[in-house]
PDB file of N, CA and C in Angstrom:
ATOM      1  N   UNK A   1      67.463 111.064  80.643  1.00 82.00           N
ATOM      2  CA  UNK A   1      68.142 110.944  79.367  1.00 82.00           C
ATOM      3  C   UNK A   1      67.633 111.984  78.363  1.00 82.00           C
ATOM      4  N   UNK A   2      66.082 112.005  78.011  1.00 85.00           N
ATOM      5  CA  UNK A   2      65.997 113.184  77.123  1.00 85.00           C
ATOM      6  C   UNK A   2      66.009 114.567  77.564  1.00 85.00           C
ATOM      7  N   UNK A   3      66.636 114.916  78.759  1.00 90.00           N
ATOM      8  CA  UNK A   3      66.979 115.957  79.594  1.00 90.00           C
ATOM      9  C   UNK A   3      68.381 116.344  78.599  1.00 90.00           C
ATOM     10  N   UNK A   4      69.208 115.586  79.010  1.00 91.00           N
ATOM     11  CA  UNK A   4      70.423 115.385  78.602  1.00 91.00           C
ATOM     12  C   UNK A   4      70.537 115.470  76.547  1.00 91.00           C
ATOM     13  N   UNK A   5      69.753 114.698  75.945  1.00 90.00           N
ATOM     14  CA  UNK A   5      69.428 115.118  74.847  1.00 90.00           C
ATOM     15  C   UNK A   5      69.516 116.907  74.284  1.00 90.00           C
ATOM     16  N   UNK A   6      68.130 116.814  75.140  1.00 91.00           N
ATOM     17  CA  UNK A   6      67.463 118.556  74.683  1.00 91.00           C
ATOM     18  C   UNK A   6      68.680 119.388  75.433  1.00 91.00           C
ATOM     19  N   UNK A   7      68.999 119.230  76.123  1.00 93.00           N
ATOM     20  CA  UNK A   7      70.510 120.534  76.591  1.00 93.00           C
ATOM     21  C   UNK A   7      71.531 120.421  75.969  1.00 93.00           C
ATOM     22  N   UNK A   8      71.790 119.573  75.512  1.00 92.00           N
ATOM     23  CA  UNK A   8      73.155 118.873  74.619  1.00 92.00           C
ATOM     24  C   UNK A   8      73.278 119.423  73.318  1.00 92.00           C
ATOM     25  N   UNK A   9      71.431 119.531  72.848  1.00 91.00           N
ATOM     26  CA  UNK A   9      71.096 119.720  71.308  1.00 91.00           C
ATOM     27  C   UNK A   9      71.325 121.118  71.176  1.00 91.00           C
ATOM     28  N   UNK A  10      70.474 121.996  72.413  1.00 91.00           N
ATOM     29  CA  UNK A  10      70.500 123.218  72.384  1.00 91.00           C
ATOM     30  C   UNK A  10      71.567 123.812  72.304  1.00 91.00           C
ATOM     31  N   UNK A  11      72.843 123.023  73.280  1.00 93.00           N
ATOM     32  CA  UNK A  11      73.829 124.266  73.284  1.00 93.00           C
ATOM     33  C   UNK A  11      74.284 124.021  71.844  1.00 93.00           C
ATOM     34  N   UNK A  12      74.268 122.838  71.376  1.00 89.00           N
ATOM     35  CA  UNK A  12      74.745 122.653  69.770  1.00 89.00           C
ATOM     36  C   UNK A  12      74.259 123.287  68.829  1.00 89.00           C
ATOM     37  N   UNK A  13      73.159 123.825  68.977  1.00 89.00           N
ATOM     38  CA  UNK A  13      72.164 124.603  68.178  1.00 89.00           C
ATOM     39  C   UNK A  13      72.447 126.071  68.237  1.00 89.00           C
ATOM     40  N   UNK A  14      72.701 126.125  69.554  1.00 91.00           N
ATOM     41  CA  UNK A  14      73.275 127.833  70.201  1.00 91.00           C
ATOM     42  C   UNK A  14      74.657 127.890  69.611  1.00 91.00           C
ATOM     43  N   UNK A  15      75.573 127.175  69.523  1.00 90.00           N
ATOM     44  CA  UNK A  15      76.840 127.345  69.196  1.00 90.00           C
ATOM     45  C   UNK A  15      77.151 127.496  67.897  1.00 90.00           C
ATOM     46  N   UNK A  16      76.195 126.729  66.999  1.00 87.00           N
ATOM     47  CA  UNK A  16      75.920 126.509  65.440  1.00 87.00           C
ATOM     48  C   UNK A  16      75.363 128.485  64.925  1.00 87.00           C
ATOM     49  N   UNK A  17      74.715 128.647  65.698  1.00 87.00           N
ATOM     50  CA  UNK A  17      74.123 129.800  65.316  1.00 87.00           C
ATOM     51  C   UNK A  17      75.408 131.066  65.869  1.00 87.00           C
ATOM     52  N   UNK A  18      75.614 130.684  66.920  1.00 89.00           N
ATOM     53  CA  UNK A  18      76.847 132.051  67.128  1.00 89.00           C
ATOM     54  C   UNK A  18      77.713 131.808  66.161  1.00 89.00           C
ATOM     55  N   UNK A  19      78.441 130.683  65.682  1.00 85.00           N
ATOM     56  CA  UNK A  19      79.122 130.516  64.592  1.00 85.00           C
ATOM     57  C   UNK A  19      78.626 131.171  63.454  1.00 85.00           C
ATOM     58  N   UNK A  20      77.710 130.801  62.796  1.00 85.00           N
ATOM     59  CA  UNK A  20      77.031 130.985  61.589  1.00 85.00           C
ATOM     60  C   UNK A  20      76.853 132.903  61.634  1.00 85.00           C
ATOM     61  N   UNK A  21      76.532 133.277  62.757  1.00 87.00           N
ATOM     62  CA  UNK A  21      76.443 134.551  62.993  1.00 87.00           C
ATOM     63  C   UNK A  21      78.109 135.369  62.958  1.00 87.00           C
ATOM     64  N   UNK A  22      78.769 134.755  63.327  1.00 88.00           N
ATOM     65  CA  UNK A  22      80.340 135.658  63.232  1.00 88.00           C
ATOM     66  C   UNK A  22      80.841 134.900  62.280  1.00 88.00           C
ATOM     67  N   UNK A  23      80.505 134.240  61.363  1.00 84.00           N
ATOM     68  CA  UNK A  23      81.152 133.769  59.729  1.00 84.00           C
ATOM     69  C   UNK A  23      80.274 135.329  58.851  1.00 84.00           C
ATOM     70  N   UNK A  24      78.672 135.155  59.064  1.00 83.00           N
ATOM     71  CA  UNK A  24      78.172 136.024  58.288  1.00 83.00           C
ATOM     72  C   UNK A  24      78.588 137.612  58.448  1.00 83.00           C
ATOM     73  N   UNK A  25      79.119 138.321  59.962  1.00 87.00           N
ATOM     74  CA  UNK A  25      79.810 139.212  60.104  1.00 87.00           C
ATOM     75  C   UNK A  25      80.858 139.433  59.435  1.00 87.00           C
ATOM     76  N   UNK A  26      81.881 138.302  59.874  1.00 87.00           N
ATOM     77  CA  UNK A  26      82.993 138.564  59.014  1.00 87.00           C
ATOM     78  C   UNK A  26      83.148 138.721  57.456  1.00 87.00           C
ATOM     79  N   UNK A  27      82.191 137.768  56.989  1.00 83.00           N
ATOM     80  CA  UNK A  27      81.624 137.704  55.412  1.00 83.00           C
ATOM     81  C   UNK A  27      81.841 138.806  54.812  1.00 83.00           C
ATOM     82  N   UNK A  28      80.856 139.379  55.441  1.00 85.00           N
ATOM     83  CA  UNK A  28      79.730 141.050  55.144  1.00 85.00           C
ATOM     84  C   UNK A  28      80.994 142.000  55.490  1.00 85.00           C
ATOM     85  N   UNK A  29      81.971 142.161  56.802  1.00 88.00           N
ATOM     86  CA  UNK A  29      83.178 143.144  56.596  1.00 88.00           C
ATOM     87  C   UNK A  29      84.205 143.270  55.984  1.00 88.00           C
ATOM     88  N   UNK A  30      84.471 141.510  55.524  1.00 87.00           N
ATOM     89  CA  UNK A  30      86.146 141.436  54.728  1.00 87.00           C
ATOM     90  C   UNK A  30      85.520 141.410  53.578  1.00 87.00           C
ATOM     91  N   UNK A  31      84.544 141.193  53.170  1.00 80.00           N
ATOM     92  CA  UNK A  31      83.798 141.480  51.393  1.00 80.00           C
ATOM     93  C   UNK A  31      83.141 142.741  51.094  1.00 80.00           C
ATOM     94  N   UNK A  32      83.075 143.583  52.031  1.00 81.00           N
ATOM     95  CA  UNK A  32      82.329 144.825  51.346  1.00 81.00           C
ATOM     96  C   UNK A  32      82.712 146.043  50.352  1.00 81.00           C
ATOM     97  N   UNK A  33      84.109 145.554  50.243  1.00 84.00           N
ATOM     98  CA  UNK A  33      84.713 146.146  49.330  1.00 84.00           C
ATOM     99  C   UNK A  33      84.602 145.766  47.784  1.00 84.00           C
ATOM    100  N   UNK A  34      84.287 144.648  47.690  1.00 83.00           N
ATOM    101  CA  UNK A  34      84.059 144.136  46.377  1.00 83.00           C
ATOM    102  C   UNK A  34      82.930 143.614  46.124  1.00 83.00           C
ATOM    103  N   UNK A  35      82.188 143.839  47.073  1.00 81.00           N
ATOM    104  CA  UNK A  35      80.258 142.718  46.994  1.00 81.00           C
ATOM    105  C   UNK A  35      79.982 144.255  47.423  1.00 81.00           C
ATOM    106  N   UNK A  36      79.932 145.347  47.928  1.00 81.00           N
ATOM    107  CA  UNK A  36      79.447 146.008  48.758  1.00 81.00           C
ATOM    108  C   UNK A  36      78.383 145.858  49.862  1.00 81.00           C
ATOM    109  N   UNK A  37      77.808 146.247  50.949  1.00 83.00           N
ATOM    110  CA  UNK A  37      77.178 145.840  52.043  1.00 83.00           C
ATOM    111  C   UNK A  37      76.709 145.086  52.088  1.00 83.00           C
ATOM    112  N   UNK A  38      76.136 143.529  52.366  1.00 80.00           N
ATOM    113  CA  UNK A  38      74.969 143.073  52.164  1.00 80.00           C
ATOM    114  C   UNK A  38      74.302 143.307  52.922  1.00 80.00           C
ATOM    115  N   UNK A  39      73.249 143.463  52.686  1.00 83.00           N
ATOM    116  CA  UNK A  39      71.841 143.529  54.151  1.00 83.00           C
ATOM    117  C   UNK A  39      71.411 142.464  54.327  1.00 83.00           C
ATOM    118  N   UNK A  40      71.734 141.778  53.684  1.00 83.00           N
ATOM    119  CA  UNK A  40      71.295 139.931  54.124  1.00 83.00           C
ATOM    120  C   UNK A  40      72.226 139.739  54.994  1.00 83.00           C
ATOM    121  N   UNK A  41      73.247 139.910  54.929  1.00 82.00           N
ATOM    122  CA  UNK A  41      74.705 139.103  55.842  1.00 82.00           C
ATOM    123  C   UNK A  41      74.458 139.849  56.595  1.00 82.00           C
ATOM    124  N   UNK A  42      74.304 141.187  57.024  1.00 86.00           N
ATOM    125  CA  UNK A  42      73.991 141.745  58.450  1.00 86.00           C
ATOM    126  C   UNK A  42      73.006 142.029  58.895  1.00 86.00           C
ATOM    127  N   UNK A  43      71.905 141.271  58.387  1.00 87.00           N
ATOM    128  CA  UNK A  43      70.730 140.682  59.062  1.00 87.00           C
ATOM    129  C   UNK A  43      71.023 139.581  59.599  1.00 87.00           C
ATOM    130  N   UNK A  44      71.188 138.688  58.745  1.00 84.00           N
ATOM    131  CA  UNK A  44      71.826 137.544  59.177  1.00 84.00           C
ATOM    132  C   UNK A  44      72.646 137.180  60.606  1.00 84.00           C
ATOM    133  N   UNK A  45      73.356 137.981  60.794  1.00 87.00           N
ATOM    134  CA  UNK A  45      74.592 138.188  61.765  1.00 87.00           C
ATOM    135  C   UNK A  45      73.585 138.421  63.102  1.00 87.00           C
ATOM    136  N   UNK A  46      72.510 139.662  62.849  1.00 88.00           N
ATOM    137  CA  UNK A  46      71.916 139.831  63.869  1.00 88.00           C
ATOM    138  C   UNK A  46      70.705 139.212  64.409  1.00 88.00           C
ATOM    139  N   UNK A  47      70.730 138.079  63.281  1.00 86.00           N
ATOM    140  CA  UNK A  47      69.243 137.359  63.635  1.00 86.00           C
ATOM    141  C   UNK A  47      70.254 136.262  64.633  1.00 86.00           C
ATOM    142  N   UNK A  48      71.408 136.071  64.014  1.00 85.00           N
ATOM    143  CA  UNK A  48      72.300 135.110  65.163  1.00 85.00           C
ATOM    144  C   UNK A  48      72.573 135.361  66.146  1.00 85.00           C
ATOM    145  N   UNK A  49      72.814 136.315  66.308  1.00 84.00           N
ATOM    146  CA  UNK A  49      73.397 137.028  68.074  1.00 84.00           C
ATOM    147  C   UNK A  49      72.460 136.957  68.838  1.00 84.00           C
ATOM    148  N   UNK A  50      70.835 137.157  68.082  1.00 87.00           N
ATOM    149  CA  UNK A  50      70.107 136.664  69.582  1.00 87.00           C
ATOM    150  C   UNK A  50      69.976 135.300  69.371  1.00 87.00           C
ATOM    151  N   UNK A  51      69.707 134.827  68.176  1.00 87.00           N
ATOM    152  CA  UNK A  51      69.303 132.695  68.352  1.00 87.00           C
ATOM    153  C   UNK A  51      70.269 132.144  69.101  1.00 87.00           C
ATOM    154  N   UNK A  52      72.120 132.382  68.869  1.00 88.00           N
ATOM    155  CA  UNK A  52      72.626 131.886  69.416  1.00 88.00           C
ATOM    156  C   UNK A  52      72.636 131.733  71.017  1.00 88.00           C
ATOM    157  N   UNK A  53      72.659 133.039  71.674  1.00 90.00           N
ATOM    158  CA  UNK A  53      72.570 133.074  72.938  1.00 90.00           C
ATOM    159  C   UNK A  53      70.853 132.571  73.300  1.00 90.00           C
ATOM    160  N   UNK A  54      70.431 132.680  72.782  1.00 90.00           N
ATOM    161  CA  UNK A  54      68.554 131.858  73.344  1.00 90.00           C
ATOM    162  C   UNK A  54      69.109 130.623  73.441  1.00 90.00           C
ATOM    163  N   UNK A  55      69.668 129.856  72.765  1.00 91.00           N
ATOM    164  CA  UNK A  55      69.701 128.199  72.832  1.00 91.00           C
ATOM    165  C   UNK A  55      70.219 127.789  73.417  1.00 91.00           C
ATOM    166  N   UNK A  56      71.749 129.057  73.447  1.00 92.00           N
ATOM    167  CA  UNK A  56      72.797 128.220  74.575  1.00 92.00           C
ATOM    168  C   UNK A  56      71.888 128.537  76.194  1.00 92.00           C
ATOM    169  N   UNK A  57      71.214 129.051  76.133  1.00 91.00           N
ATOM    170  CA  UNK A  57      70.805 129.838  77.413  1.00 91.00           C
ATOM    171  C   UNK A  57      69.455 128.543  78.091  1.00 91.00           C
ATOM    172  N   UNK A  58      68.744 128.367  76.456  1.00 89.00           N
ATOM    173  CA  UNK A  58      67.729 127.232  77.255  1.00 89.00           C
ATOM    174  C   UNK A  58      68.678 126.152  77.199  1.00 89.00           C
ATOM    175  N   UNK A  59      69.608 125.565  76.561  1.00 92.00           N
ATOM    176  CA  UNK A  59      70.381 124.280  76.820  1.00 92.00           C
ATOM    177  C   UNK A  59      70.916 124.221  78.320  1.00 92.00           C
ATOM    178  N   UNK A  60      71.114 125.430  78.645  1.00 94.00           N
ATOM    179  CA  UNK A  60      72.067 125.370  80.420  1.00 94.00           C
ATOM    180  C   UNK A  60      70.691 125.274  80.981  1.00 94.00           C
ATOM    181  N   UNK A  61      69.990 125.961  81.157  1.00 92.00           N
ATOM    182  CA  UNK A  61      68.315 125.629  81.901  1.00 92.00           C
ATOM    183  C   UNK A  61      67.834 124.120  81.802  1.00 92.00           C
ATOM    184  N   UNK A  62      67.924 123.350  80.697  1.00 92.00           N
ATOM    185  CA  UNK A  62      67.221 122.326  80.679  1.00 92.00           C
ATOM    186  C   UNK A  62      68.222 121.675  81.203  1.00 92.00           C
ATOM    187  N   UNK A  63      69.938 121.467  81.400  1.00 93.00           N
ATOM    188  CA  UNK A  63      70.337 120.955  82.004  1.00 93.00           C
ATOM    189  C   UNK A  63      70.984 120.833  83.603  1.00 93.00           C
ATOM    190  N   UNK A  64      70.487 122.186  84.103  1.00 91.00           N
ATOM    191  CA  UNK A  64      70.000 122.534  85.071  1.00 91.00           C
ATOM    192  C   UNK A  64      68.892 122.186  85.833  1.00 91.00           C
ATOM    193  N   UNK A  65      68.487 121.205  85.078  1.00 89.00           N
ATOM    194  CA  UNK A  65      66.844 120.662  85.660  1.00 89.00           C
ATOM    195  C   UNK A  65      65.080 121.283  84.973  1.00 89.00           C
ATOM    196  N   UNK A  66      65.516 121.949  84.347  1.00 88.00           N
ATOM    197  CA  UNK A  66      64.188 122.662  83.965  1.00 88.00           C
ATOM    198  C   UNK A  66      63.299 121.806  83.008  1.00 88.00           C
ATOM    199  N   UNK A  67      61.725 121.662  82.871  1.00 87.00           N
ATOM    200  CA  UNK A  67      61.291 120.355  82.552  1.00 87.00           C
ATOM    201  C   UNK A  67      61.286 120.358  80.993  1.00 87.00           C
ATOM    202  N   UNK A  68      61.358 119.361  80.585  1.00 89.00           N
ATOM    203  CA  UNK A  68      61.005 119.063  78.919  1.00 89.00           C
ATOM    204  C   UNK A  68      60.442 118.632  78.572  1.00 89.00           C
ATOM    205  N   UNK A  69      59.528 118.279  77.035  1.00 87.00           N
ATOM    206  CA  UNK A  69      58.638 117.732  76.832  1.00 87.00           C
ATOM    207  C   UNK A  69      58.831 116.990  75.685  1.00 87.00           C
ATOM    208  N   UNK A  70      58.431 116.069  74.983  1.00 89.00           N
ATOM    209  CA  UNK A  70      58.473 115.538  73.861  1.00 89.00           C
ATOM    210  C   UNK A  70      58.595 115.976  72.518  1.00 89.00           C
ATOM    211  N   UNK A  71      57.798 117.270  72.407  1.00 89.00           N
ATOM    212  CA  UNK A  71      57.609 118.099  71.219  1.00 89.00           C
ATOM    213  C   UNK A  71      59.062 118.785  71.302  1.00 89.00           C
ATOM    214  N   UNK A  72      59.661 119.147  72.911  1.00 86.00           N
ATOM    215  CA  UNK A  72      61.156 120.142  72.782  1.00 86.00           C
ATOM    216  C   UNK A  72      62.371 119.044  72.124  1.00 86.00           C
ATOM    217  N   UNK A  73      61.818 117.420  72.836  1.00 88.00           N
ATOM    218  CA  UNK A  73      63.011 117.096  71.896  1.00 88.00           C
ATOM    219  C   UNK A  73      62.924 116.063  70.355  1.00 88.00           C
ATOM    220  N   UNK A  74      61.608 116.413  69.609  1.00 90.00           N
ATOM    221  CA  UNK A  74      61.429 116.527  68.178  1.00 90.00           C
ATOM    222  C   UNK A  74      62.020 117.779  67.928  1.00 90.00           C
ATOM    223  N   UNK A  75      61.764 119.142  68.290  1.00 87.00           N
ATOM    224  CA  UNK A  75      62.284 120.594  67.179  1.00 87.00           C
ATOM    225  C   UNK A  75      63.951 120.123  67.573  1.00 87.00           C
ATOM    226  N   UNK A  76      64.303 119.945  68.680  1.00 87.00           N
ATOM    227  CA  UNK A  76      65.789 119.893  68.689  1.00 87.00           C
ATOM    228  C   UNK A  76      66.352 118.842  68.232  1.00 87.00           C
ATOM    229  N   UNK A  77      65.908 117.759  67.790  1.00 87.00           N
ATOM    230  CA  UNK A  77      66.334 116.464  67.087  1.00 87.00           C
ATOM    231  C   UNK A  77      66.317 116.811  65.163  1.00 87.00           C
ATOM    232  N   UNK A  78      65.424 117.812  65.354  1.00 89.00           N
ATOM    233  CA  UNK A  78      64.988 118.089  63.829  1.00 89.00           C
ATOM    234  C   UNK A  78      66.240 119.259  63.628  1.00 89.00           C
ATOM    235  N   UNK A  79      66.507 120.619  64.801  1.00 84.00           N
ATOM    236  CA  UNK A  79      67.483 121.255  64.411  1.00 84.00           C
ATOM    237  C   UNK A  79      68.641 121.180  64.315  1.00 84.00           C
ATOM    238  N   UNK A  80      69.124 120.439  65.091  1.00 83.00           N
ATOM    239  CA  UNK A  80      70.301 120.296  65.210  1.00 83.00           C
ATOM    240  C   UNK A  80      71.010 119.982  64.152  1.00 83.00           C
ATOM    241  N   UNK A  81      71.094 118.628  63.568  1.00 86.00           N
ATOM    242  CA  UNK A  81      71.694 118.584  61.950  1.00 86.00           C
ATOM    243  C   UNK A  81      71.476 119.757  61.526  1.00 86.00           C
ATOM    244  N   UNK A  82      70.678 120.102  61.151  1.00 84.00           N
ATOM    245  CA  UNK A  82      70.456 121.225  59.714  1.00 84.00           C
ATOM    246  C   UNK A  82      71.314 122.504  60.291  1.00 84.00           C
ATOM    247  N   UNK A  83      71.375 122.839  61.566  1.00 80.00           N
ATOM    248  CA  UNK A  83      72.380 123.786  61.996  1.00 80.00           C
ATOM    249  C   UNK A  83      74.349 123.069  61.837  1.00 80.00           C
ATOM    250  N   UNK A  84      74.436 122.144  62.212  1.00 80.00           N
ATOM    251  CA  UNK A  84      75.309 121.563  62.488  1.00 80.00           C
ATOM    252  C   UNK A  84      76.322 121.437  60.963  1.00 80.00           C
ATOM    253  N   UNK A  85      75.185 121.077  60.034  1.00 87.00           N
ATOM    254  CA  UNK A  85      75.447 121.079  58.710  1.00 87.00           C
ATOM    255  C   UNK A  85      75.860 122.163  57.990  1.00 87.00           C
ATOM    256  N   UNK A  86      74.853 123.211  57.937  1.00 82.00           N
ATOM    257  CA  UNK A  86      75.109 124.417  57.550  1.00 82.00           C
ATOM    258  C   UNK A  86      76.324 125.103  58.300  1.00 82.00           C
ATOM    259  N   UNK A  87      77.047 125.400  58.967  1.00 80.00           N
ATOM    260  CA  UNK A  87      78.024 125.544  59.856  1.00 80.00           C
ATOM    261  C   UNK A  87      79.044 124.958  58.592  1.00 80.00           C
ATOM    262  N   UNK A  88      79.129 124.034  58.822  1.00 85.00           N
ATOM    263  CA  UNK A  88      80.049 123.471  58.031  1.00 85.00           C
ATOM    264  C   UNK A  88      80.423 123.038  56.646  1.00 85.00           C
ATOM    265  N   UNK A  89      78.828 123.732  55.876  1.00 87.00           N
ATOM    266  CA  UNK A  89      79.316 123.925  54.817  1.00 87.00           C
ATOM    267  C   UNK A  89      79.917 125.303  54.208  1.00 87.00           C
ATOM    268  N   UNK A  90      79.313 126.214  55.655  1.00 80.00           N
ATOM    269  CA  UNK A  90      80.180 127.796  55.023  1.00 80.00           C
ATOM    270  C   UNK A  90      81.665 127.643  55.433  1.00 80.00           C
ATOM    271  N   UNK A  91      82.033 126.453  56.452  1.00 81.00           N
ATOM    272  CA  UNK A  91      83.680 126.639  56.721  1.00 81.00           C
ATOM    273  C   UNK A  91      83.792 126.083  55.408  1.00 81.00           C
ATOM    274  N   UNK A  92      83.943 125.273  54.554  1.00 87.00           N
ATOM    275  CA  UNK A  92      83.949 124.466  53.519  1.00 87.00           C
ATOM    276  C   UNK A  92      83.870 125.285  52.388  1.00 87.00           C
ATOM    277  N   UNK A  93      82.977 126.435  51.991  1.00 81.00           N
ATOM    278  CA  UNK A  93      83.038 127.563  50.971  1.00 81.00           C
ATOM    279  C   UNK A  93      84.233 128.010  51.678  1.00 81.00           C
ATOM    280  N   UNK A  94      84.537 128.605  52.738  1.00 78.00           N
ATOM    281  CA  UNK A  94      85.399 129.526  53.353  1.00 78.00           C
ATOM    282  C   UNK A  94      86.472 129.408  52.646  1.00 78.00           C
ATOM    283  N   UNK A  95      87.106 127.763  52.963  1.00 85.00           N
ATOM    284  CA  UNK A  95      88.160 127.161  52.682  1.00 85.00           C
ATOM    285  C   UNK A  95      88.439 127.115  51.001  1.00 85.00           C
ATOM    286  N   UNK A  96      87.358 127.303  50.131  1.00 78.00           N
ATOM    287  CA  UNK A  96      87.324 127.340  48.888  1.00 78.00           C
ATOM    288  C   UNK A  96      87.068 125.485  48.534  1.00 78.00           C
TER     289      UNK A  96
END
């Protein structure tokens, strides 16, 4: 069961972050005309492209069998909301 947890969380965590990463892309290209570049938003973008693929990558491993430990599913019990959340409050600005 907490196999199933921690792979479940991760890919949610991985998916939260590729999201969050191609909102902040798009952000940073359809606004640079009137915000000009940010270097936050395309930092941002690129700190996502690798988090996202790390999580989705350990979520398929751990549910693949690979072992877990107690402490992996506290950080992923702790990340998940706060990714899950944030996600959805930039669709929510998006939307105005």
């Amino acid at each position: 069961m907490i196999s199933l947890v921690v792979g479940l969380g991760n890919i949610g965590i991985g998916l939260a972050y590729a999201g969050l990463g191609l909102l902040s892309a798009w952000e940073t290209i359809s606004l640079h005309r009137h915000r000009g570049w940010s270097r936050f938003g395309l930092g941002f973008s690129l700190m996502a492209a690798s988090c996202g693929p790390h999580h989705l990558t350990h979520g398929w491993h751990v549910l693949d069998g690979e072992s877990v430990s107690w402490p992996m599913l506290a950080a992923t019990l702790v990340g998940l909301p706060a990714g899950l959340i944030f996600v959805w409050l930039r669709f929510e600005a998006i939307r105005g």
